[in-house]
C-alpha positions as a Markdown table, in Angstrom:
| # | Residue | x | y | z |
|---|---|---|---|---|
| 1 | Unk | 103.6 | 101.2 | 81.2 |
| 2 | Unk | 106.4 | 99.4 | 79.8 |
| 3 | Unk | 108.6 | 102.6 | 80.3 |
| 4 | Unk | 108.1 | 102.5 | 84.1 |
| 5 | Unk | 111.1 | 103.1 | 86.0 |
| 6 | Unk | 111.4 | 100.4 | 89.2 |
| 7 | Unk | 113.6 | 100.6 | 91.8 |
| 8 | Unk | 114.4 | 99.3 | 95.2 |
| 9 | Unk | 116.3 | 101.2 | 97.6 |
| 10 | Unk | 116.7 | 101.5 | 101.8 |
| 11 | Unk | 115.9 | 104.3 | 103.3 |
| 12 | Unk | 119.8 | 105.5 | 103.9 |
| 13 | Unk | 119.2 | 105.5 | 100.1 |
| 14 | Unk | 117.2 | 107.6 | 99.2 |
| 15 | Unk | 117.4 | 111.2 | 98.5 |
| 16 | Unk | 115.6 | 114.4 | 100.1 |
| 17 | Unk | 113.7 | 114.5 | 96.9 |
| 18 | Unk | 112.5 | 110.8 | 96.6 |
| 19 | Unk | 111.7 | 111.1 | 100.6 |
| 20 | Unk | 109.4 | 113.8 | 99.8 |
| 21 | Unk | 107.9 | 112.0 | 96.8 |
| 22 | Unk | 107.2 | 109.1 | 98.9 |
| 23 | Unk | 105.7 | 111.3 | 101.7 |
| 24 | Unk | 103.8 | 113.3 | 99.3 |
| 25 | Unk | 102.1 | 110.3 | 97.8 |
| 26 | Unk | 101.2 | 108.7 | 100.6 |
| 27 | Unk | 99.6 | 111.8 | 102.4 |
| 28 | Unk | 98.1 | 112.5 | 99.1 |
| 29 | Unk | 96.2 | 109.1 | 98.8 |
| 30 | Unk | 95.8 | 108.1 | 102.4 |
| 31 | Unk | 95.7 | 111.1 | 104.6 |
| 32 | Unk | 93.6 | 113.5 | 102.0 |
| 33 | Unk | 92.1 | 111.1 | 99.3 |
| 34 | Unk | 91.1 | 108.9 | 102.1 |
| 35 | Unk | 90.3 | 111.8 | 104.9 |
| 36 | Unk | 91.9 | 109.7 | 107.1 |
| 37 | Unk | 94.0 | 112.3 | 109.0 |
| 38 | Unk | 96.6 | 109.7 | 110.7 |
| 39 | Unk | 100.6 | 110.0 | 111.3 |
| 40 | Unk | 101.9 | 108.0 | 107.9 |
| 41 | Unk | 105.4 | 109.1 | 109.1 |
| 42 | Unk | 105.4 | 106.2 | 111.7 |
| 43 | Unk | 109.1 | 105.4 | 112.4 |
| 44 | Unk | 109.0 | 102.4 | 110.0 |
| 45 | Unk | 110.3 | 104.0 | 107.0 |
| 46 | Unk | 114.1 | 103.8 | 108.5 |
| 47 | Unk | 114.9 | 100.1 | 108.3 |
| 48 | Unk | 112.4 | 99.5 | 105.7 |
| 49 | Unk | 113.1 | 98.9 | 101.6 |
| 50 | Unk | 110.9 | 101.2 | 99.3 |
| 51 | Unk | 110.1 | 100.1 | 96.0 |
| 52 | Unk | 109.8 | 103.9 | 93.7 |
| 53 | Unk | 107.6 | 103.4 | 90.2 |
| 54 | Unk | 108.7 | 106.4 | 88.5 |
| 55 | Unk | 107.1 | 107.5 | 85.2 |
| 56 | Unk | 109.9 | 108.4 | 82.4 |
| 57 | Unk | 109.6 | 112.4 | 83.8 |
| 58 | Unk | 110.7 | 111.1 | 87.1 |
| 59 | Unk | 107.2 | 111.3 | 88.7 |
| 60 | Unk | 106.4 | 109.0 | 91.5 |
| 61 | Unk | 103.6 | 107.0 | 90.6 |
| 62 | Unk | 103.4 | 104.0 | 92.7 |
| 63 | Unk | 105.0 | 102.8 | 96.2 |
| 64 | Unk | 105.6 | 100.2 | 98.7 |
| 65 | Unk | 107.3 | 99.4 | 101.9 |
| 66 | Unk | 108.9 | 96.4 | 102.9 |
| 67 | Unk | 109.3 | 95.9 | 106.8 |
| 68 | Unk | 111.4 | 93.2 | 108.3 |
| 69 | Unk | 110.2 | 89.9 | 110.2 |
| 70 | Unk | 109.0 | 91.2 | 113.6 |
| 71 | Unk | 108.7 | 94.7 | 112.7 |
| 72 | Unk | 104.5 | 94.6 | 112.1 |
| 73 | Unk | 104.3 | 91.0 | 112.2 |
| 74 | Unk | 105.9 | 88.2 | 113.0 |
| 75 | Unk | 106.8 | 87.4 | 109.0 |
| 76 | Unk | 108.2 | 90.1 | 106.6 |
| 77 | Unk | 104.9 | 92.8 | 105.8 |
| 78 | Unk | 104.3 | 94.5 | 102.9 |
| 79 | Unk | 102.2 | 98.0 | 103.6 |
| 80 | Unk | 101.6 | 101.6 | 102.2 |
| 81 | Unk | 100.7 | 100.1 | 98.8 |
| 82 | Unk | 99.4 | 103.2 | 96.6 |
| 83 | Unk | 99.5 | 103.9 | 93.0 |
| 84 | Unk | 98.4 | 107.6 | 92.4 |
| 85 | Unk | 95.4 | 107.7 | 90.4 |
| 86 | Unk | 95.6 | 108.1 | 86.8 |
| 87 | Unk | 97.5 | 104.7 | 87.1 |
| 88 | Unk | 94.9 | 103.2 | 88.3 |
| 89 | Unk | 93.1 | 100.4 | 86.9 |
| 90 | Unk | 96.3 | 99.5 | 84.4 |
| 91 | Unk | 97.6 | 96.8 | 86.4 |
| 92 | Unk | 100.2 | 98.3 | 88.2 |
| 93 | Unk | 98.6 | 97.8 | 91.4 |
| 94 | Unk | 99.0 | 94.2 | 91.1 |
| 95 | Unk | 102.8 | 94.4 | 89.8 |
| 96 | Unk | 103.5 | 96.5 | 92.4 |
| 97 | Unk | 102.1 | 93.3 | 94.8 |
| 98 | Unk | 103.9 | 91.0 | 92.9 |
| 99 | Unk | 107.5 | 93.1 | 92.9 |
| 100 | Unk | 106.9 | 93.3 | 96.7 |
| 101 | Unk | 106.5 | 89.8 | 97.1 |
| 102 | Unk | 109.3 | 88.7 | 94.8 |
| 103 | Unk | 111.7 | 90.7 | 96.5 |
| 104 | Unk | 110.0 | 89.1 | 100.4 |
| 105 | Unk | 110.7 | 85.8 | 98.8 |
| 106 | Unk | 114.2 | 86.7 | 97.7 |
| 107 | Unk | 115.3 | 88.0 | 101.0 |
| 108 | Unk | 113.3 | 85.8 | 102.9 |
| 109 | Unk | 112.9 | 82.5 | 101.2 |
| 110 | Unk | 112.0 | 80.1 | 104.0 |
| 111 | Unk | 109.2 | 83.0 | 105.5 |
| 112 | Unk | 106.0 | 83.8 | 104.6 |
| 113 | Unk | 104.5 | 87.3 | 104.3 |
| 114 | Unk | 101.9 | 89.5 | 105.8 |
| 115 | Unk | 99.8 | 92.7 | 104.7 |
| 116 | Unk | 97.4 | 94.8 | 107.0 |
| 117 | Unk | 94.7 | 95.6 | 104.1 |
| 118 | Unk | 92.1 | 97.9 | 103.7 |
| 119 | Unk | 89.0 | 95.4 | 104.1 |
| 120 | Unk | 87.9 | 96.4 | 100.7 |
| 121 | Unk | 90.9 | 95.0 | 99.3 |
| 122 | Unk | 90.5 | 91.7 | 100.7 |
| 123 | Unk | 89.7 | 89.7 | 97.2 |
| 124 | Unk | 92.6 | 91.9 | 95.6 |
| 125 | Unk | 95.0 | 89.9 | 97.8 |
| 126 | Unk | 93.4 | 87.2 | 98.3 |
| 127 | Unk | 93.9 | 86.6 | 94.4 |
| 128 | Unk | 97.6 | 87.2 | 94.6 |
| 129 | Unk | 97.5 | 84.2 | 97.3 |
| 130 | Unk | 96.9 | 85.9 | 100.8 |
| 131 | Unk | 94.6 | 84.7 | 103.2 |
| 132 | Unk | 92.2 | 86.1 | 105.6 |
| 133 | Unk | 93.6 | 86.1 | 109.4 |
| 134 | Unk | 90.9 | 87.0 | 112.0 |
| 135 | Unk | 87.8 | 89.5 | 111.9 |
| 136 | Unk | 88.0 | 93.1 | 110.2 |
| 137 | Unk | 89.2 | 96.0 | 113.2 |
| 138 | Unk | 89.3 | 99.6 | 112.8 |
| 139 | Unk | 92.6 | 101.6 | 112.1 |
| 140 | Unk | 92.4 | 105.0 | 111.9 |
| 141 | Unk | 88.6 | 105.0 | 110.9 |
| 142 | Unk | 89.0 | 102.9 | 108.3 |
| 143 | Unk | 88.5 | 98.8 | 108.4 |
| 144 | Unk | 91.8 | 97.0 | 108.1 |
| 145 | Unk | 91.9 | 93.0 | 108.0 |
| 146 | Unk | 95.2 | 91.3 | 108.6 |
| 147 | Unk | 96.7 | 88.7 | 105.8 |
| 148 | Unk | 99.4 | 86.3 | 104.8 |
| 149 | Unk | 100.4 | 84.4 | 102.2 |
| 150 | Unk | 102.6 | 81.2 | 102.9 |
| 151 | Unk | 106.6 | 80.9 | 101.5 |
């Protein structure tokens, strides 16, 4: 996993092919893995920064999106966490966490951060130092809680 490729870019970045990627795995993992049929393309991705994990062939095989204060929530959010699913179970679900929060922290230093989680990833955050705001609600069928973890 060492030969990972990371990279950060906005969304006036990024090319027609790594837009697609990004869609792709997303719909893939949320909208069909899931069968969660919901609009992923939201209107967020535009001002957001996208973190690509791109095997050494160039596949896409984990992703985040990092939303500005006030966007989601009042703090910086990290959301649309997925790592495809041969990766999983390696770790890279919780690097991806931690690149996500390093680069909050580094753009945002002063400001804490927020996630909307799938409940069933509550202890997953919670041991990367988020806490538990409020009662589990329904998003799209599937039980979301909301989280932050403190500068």
């Amino acid at each position: 996993m060492n030969t990972l490729g990371w990279q950060w870019k906005s969304f006036a970045e990024l090319s027609g092919a790594e837009v697609y990627s990004m869609l792709a795995l997303r719909a893939s993992i949320f909208v069909v893995e899931q069968a969660c049929p919901y609009p992923d393309a939201d209107g967020l991705d535009f001002d957001a920064r996208h973190l690509f994990v791109h095997t050494p062939d160039e596949k896409l095989c984990a992703y985040l999106r990092l939303l500005t204060p006030g966007v989601r929530f009042a703090t910086p959010s990290i959301g649309r966490v997925v790592v495809s699913p041969e990766y999983r179970g390696t770790g890279l679900g919780r690097r991806l966490m931690q690149a996500g929060m390093q680069e909050c922290r580094r753009l945002w230093p002063a400001t804490g951060m927020s996630v909307g989680a799938q409940a069933h990833l509550e202890p997953f955050y919670q041991s990367l130092g988020f806490r538990t705001l409020g009662a589990p609600y329904d998003e799209d069928g599937i039980p979301h809680i909301d989280m932050c973890c403190a500068a």
